[in-house]
Tab-separated table of C-alpha atoms in Angstrom:
chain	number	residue	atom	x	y	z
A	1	UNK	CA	-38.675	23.504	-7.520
A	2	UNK	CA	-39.189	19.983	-5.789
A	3	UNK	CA	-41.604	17.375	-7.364
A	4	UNK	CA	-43.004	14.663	-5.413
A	5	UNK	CA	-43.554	10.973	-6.758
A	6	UNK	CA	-47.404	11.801	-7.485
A	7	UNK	CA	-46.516	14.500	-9.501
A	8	UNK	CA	-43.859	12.870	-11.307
A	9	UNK	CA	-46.270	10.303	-12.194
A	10	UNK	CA	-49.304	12.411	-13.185
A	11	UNK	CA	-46.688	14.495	-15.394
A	12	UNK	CA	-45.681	10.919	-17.296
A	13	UNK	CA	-48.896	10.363	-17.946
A	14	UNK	CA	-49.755	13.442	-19.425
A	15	UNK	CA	-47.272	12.919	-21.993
A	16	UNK	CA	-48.700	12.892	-25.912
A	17	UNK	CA	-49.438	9.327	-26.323
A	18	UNK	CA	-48.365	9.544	-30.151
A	19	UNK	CA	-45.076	11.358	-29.467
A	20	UNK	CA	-43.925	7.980	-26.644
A	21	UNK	CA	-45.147	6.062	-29.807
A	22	UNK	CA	-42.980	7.766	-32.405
A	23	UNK	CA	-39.829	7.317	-29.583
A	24	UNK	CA	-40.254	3.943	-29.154
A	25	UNK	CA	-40.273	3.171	-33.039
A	26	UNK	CA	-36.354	5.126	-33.583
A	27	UNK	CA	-35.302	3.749	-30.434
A	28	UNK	CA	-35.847	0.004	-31.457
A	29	UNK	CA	-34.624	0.867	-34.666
A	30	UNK	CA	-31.640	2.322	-33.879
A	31	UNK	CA	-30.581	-0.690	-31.624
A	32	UNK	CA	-31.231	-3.132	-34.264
A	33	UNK	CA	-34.693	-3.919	-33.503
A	34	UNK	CA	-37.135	-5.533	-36.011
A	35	UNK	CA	-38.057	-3.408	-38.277
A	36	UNK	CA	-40.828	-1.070	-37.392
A	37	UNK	CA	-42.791	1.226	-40.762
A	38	UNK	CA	-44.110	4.711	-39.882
A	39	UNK	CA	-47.908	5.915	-40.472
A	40	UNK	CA	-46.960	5.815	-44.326
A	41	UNK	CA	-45.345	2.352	-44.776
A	42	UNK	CA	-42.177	3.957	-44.767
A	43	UNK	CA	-39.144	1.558	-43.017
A	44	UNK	CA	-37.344	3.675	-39.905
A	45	UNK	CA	-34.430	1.623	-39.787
A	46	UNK	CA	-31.661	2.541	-41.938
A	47	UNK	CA	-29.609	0.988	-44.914
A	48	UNK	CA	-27.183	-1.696	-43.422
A	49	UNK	CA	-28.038	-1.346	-39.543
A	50	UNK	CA	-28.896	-5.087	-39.349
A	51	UNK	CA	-25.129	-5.702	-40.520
A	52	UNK	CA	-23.843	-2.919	-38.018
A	53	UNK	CA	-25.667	-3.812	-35.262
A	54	UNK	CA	-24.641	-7.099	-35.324
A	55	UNK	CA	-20.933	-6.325	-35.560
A	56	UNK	CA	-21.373	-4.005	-32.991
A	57	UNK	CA	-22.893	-6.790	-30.821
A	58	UNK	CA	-20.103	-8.988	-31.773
A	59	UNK	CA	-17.583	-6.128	-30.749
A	60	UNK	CA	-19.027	-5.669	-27.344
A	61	UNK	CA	-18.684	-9.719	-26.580
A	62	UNK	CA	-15.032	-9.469	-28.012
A	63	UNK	CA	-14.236	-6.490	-25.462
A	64	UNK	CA	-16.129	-7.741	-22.584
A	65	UNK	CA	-13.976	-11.202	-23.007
A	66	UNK	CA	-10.874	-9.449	-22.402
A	67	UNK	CA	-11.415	-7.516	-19.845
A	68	UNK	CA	-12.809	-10.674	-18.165
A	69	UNK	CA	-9.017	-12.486	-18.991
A	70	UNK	CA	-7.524	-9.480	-18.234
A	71	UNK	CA	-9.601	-8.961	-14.659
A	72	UNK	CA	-9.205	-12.689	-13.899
A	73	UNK	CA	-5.161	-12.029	-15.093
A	74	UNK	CA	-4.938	-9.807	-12.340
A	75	UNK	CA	-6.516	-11.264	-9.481
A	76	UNK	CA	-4.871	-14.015	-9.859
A	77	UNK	CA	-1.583	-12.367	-9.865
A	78	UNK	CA	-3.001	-10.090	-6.829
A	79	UNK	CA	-3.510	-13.343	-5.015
A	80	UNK	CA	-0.065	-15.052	-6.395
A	81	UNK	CA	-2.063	-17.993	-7.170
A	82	UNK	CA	1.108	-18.930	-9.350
A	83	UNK	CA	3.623	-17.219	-7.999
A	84	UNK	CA	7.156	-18.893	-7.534
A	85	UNK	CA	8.754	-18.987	-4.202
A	86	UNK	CA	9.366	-20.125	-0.321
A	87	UNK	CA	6.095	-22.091	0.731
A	88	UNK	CA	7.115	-20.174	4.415
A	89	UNK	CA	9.790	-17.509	5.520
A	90	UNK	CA	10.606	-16.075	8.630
A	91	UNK	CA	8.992	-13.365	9.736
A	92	UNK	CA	9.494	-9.929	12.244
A	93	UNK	CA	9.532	-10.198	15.807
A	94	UNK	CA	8.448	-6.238	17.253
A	95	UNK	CA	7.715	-6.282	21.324
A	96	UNK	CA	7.047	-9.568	21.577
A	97	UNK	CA	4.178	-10.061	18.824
A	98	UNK	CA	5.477	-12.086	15.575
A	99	UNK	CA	4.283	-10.948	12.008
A	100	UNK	CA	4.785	-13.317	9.455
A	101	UNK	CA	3.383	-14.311	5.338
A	102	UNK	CA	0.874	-17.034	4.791
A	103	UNK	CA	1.527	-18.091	1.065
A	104	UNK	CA	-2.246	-17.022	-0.894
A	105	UNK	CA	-3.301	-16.094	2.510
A	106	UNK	CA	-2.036	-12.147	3.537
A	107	UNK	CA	-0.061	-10.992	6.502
A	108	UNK	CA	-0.585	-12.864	10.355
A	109	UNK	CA	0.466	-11.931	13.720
A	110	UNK	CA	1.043	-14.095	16.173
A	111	UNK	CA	1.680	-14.410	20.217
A	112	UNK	CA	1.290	-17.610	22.483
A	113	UNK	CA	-1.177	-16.176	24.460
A	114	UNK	CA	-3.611	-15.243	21.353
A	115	UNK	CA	-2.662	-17.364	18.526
A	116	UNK	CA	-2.545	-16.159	14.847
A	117	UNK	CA	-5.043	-13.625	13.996
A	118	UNK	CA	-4.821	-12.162	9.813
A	119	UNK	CA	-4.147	-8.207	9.714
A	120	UNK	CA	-3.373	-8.223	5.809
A	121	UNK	CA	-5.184	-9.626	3.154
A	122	UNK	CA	-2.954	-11.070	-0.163
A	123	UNK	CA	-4.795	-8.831	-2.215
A	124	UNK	CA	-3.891	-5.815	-0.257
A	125	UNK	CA	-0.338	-5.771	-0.523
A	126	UNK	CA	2.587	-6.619	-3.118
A	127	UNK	CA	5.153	-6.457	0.022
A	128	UNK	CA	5.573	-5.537	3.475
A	129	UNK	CA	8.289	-4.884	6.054
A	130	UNK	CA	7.491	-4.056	10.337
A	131	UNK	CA	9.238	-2.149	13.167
A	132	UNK	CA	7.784	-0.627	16.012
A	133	UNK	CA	5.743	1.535	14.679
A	134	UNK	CA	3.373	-0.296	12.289
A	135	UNK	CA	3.527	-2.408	9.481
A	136	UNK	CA	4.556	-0.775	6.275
A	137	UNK	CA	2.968	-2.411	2.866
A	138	UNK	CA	2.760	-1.453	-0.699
A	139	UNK	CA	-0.248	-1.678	-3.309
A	140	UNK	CA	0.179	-1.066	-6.613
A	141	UNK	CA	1.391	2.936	-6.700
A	142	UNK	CA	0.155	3.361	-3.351
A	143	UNK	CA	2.461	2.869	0.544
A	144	UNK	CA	0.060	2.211	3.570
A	145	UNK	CA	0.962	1.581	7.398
A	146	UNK	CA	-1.150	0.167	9.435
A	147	UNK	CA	-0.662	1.424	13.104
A	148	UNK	CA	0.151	-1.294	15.885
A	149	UNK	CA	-1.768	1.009	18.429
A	150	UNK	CA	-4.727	2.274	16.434
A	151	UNK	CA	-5.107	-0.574	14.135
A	152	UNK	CA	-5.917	2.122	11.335
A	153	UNK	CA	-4.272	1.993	8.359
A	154	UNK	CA	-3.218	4.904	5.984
A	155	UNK	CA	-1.988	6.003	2.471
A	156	UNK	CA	1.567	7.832	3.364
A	157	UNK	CA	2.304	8.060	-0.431
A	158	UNK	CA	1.280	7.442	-3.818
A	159	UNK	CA	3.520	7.440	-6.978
A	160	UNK	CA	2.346	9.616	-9.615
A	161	UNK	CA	0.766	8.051	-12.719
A	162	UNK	CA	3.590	9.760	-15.187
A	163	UNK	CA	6.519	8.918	-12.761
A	164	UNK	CA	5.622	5.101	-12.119
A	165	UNK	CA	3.711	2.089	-11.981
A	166	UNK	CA	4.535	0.286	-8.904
A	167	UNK	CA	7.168	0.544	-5.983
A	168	UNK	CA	9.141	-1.627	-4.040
A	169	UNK	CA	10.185	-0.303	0.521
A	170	UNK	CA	12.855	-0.535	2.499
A	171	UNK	CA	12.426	0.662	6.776
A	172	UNK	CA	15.522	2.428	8.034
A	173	UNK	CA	16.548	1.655	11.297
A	174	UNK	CA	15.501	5.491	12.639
A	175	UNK	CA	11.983	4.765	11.190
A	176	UNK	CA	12.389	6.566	7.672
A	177	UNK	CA	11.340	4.449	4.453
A	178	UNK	CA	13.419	4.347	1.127
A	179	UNK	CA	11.248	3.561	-1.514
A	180	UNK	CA	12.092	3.162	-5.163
A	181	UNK	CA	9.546	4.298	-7.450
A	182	UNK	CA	9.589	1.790	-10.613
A	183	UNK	CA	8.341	2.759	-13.911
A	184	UNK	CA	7.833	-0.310	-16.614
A	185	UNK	CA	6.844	1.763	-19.374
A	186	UNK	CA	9.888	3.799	-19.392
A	187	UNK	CA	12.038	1.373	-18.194
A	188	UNK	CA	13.669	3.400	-15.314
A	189	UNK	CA	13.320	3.590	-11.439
A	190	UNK	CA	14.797	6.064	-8.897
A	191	UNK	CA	14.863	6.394	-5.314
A	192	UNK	CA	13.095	8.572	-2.975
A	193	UNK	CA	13.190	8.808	1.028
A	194	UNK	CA	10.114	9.520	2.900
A	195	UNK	CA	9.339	10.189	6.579
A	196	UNK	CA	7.702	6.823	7.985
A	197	UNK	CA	5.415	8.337	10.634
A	198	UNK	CA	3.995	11.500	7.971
A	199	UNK	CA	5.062	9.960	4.234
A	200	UNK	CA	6.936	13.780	3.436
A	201	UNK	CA	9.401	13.199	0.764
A	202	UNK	CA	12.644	14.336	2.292
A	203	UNK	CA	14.510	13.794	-0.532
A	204	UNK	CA	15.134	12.248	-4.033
A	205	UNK	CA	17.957	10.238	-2.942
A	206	UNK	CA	19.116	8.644	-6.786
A	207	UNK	CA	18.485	9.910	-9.953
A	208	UNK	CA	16.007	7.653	-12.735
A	209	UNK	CA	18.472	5.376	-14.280
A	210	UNK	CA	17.517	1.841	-16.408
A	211	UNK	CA	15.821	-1.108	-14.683
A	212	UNK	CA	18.662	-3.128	-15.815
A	213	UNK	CA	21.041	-1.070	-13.983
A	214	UNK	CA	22.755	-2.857	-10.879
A	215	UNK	CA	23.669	-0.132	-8.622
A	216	UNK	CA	24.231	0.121	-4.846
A	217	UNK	CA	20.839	1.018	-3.248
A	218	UNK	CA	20.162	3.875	-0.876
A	219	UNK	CA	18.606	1.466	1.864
A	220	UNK	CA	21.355	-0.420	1.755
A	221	UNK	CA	24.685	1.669	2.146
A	222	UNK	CA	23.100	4.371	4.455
A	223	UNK	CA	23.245	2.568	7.750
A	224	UNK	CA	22.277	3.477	11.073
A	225	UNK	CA	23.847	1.762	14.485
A	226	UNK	CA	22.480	3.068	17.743
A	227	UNK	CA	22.970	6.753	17.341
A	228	UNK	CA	25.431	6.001	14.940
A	229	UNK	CA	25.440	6.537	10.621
A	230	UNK	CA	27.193	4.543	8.466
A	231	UNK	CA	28.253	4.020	5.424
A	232	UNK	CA	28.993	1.685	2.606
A	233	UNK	CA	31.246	3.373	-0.345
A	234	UNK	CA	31.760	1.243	-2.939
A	235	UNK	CA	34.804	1.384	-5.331
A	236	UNK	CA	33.859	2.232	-8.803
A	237	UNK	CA	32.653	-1.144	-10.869
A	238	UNK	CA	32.732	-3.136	-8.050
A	239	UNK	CA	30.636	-4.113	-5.129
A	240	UNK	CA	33.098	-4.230	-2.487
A	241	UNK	CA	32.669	-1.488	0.040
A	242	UNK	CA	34.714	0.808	2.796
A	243	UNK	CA	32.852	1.046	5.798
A	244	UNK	CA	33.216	4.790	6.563
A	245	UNK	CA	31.359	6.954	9.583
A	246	UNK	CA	31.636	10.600	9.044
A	247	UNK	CA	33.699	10.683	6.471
A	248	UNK	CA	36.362	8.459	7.874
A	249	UNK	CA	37.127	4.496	6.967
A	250	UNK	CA	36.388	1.900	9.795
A	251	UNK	CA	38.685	-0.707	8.380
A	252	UNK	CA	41.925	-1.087	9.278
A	253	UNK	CA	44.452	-0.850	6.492
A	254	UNK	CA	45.506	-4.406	5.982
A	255	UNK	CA	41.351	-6.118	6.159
A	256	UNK	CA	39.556	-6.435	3.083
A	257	UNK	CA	36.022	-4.716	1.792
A	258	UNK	CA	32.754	-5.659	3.211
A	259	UNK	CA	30.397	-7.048	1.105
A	260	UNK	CA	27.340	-5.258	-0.381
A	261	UNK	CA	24.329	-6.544	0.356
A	262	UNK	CA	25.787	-9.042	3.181
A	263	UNK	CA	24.500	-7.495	6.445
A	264	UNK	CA	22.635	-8.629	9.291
A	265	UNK	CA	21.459	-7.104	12.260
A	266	UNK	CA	21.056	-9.002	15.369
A	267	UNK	CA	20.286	-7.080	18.701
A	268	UNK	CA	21.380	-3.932	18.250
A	269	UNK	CA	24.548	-5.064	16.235
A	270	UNK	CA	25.292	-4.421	13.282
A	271	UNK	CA	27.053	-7.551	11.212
A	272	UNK	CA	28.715	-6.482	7.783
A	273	UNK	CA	30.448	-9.681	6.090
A	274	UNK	CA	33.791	-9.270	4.917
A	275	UNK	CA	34.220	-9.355	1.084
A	276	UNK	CA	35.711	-12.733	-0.764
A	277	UNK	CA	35.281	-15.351	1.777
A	278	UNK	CA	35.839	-18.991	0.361
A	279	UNK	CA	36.594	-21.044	3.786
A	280	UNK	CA	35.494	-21.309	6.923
A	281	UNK	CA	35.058	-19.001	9.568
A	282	UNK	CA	33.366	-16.713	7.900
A	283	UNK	CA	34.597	-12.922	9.302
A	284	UNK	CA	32.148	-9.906	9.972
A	285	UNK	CA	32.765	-6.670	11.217
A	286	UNK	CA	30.573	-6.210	14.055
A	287	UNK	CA	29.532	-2.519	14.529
A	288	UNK	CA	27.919	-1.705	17.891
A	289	UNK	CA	25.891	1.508	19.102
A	290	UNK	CA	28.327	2.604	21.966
A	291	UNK	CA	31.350	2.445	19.232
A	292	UNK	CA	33.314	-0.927	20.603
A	293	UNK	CA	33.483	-2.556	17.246
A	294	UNK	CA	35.060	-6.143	16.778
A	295	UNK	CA	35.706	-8.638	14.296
A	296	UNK	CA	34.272	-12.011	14.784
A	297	UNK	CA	34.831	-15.157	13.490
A	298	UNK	CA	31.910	-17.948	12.927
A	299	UNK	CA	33.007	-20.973	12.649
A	300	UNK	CA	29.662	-22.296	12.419
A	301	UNK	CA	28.769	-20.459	9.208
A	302	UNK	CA	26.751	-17.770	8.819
A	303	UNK	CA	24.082	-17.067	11.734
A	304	UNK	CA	20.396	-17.320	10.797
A	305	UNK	CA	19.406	-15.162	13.733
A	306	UNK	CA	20.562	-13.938	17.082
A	307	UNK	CA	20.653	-11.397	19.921
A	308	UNK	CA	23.239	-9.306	21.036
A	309	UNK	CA	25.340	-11.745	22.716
A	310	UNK	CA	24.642	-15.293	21.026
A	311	UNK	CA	23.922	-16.304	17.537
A	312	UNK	CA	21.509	-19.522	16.403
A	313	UNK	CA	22.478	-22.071	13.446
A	314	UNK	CA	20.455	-24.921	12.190
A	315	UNK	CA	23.630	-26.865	10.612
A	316	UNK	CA	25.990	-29.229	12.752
A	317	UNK	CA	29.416	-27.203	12.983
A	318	UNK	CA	30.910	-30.269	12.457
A	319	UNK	CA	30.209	-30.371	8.916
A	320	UNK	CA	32.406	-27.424	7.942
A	321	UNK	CA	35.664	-27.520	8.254
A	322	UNK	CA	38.795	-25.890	5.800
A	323	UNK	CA	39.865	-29.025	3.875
A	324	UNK	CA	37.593	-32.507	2.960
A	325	UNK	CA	34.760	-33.159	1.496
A	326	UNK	CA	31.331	-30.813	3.821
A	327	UNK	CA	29.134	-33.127	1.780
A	328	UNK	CA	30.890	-36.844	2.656
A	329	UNK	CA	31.007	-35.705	6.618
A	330	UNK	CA	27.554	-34.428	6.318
A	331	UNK	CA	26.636	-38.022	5.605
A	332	UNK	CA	28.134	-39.196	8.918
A	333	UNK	CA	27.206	-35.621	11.061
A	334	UNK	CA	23.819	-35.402	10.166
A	335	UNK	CA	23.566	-32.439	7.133
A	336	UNK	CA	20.078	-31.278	7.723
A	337	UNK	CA	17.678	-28.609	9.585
A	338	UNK	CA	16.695	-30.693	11.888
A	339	UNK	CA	19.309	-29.065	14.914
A	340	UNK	CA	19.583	-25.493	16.388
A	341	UNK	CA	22.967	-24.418	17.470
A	342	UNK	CA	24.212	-21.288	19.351
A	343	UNK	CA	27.275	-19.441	19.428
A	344	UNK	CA	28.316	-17.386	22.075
A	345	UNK	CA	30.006	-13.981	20.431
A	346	UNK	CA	32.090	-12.859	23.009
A	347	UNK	CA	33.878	-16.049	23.393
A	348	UNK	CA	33.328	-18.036	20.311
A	349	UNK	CA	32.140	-21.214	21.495
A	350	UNK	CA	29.190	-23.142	20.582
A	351	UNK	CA	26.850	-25.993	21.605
A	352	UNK	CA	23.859	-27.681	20.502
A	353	UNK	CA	20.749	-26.720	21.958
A	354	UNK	CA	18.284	-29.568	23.719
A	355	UNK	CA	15.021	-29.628	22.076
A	356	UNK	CA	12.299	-30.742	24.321
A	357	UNK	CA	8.549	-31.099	24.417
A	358	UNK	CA	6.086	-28.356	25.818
A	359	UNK	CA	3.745	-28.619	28.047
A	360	UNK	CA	0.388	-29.312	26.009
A	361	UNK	CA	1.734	-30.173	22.727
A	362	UNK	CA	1.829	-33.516	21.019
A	363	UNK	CA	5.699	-35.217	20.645
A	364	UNK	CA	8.407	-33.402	18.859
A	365	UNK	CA	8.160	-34.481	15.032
A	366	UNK	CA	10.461	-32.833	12.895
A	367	UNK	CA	12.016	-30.204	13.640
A	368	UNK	CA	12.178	-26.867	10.622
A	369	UNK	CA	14.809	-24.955	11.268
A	370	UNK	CA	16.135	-23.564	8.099
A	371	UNK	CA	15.348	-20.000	8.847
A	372	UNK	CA	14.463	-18.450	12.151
A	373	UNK	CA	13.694	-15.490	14.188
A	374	UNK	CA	14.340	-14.597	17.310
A	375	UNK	CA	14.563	-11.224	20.312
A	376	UNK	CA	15.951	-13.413	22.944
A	377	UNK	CA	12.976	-14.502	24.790
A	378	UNK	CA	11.229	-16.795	21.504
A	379	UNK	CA	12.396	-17.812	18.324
A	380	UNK	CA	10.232	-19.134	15.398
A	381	UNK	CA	11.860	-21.411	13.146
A	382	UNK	CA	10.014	-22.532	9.731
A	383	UNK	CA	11.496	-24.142	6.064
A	384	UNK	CA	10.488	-23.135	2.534
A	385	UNK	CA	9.743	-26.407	1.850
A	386	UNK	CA	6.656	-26.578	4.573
A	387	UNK	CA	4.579	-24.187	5.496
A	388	UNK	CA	4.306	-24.297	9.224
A	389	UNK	CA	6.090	-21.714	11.529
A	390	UNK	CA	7.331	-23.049	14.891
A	391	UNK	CA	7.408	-21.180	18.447
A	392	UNK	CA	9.889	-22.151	20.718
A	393	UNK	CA	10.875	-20.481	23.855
A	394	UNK	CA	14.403	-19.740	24.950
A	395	UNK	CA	15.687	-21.749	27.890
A	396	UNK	CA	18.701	-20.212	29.793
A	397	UNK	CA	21.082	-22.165	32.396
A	398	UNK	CA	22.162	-19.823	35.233
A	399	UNK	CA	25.056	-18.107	33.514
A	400	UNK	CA	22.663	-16.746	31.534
A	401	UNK	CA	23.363	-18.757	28.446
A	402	UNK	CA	20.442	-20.827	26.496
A	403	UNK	CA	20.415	-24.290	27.109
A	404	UNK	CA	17.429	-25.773	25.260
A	405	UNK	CA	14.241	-24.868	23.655
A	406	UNK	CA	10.928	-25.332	24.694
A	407	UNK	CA	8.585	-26.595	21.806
A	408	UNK	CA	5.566	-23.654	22.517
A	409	UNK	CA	3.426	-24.192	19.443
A	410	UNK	CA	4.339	-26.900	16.573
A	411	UNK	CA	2.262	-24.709	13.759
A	412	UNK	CA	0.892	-21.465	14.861
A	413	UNK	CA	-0.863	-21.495	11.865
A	414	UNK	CA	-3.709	-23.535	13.185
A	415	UNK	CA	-4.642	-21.054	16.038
């Protein structure tokens, strides 16, 4: 039966005047109240309820104190207020758009044409990783994507309260995610592999072993080139690996291991490092998609970035060498991030690129290029000692080989 407000009303009032009396007399009592006598003189509160509700007062302030330090704990660690690491870092380049982390200040993406725009707020995410299909972030127990074409972002997975507290992703090249559930309380953490477009669990791809436990990761060893699967097998107690596709070894018999956890792709290639390296060039085994493998030597170092056919450096060559002090000629070569180089890998040589001024922006000033980014057409360049990002676009001469780069945006962080 439905009652309107005038009947609710007319019903309160109805109510026995003594009996709202008698309620309000226990109710102030039993909170501590002052103390209110009965008809008969007779005290309603009981024996030691001043002392009680006191403490209990006292109680309530202690908890509500720390759950405020504990809440404040937390958002400032959501917001990594005082979190070590890299003021800036370079980001993903996907079709053209680049996607990079504002330190305290989320995910960005950026073009020329529409300047930096935020799509993930600090608080939202503990990590992130992108590809072509949307940007992939964890939460707590919880991994989203956001969808480049529908903007919507979803829960593919959540870690189950007795299995975990938090997770840590890894994209595959084919689109899959690894994704190692972490549990603090027990102290262990396992893999599991999940489909990146529907978050199905295809398969529990490690067993729960120790936190403190170094062991080769999924992500890492299961590789895919092109068409192509790889992978790293590493000898037992060591971290050197055979490169192996379908059962067989890629190396020939007198090279050494790769090393784990020293890849790089750029392109399409695949670059594993070769293991135990202590002069210059440094050796990789490149691994392409249609099978014609190499090895390459960089003379330059290691690459930062690159495309399939040329690599970028920010140090002068000319500091590295096999014999002599790299820090003395630094002195007299100029030691810093100031330069970009680029390597051509089918040929091994190398040249400096011109930097020069774009149309619009103010005079070159110095020039961050500790880490970069590139897909052939821009590359960003930033330092973790600064916090801007630069955009420069590629310049190439007619035999198709850059030549300079064209300062496009000096900060992109201020569009």
């Amino acid at each position: 039966m439905s009652v309107n407000r005038e009947e609710l009303f007319e019903a309160i009032g109805n109510l026995d005047e003594k009996l709202l009396e008698r309620s309000e007399r226990k109710s102030l009592a039993g909170f501590g109240g002052p103390t209110v006598e009965d008809g008969e003189g007779k005290s309603l509160r009981k024996k030691g309820m001043v002392k009680k509700s006191n403490l209990r007062k006292w109680l309530l302030l202690a908890a509500c104190m720390v759950l405020m330090i504990a809440g404040t704990g937390s958002v400032i660690d959501r917001l990594g207020l005082f979190r070590m690491g890299c003021n800036a870092s370079a980001g993903t380049l996907v079709d053209g758009i680049y996607y990079y982390h504002e330190r305290h200040n989320g995910v960005w993406r950026y073009t020329p044409e529409d300047g930096s725009s935020r799509i993930l707020s600090e608080w939202a995410m503990d990590g992130y990783q992108v590809n072509q299909y949307g940007i992939y972030y964890s939460c707590g127990r919880g991994l989203y994507v956001r969808e480049h074409e529908s903007g919507k972002k979803r829960r593919l997975y959540n870690v189950k309260l007795f299995q975990g507290n938090r997770l840590a992703l890894a994209l595959q090249r084919d689109g899959n995610v690894v994704v190692t559930v972490i549990n603090d309380w027990k102290d262990t953490k396992f893999q599991l592999l999940l489909d990146g477009i529907t978050g199905e669990v295809l398969e529990q791809v490690t067993e729960p072993l120790p936190l403190s436990d170094v062991v080769l990761s999924y992500g890492e060893t299961h590789l895919q080139v092109g068409d192509r699967q790889v992978d790293l097998v590493g000898r037992e107690g060591d971290f050197d690996c055979d490169v192996q596709e379908n059962g067989e070894s890629l190396l020939e018999e007198n090279w050494p291991l790769v090393s784990y956890g020293r890849k790089r792709y750029f392109g399409e290639n695949l670059f594993l490092e070769f293991a135990h390296q202590e002069r210059l060039p440094v050796r990789y085994l490149i691994l392409r998609p249609d099978g014609n493998d190499s090895v390459f030597a960089s003379i330059c170092g290691r690459p930062l970035t690159g495309t399939d056919d040329f690599l970028f450096f920010s140090l002068d060559p000319r500091v590295y060498g096999d014999s002599g002090d790299r820090e003395e000629r630094a002195e007299t070569v100029g030691y810093t991030h100031d330069t970009v180089w680029c390597m051509e890998i089918a040929t091994g040589a190398y040249w400096r690129l011109e930097l020069r001024q774009g149309e619009g922006e103010k005079e070159i000033g110095k020039v961050l290029a500790y880490d970069m980014e590139t897909d052939g057409k821009l590359l960003f360049s930033c330092a973790p000692w600064a916090e801007e990002h630069m955009c420069w676009q590629i310049l190439y001469d007619e035999a198709g080989r850059p030549e300079a780069l064209e300062l496009i945006d000096g900060d992109i962080r201020r569009n």
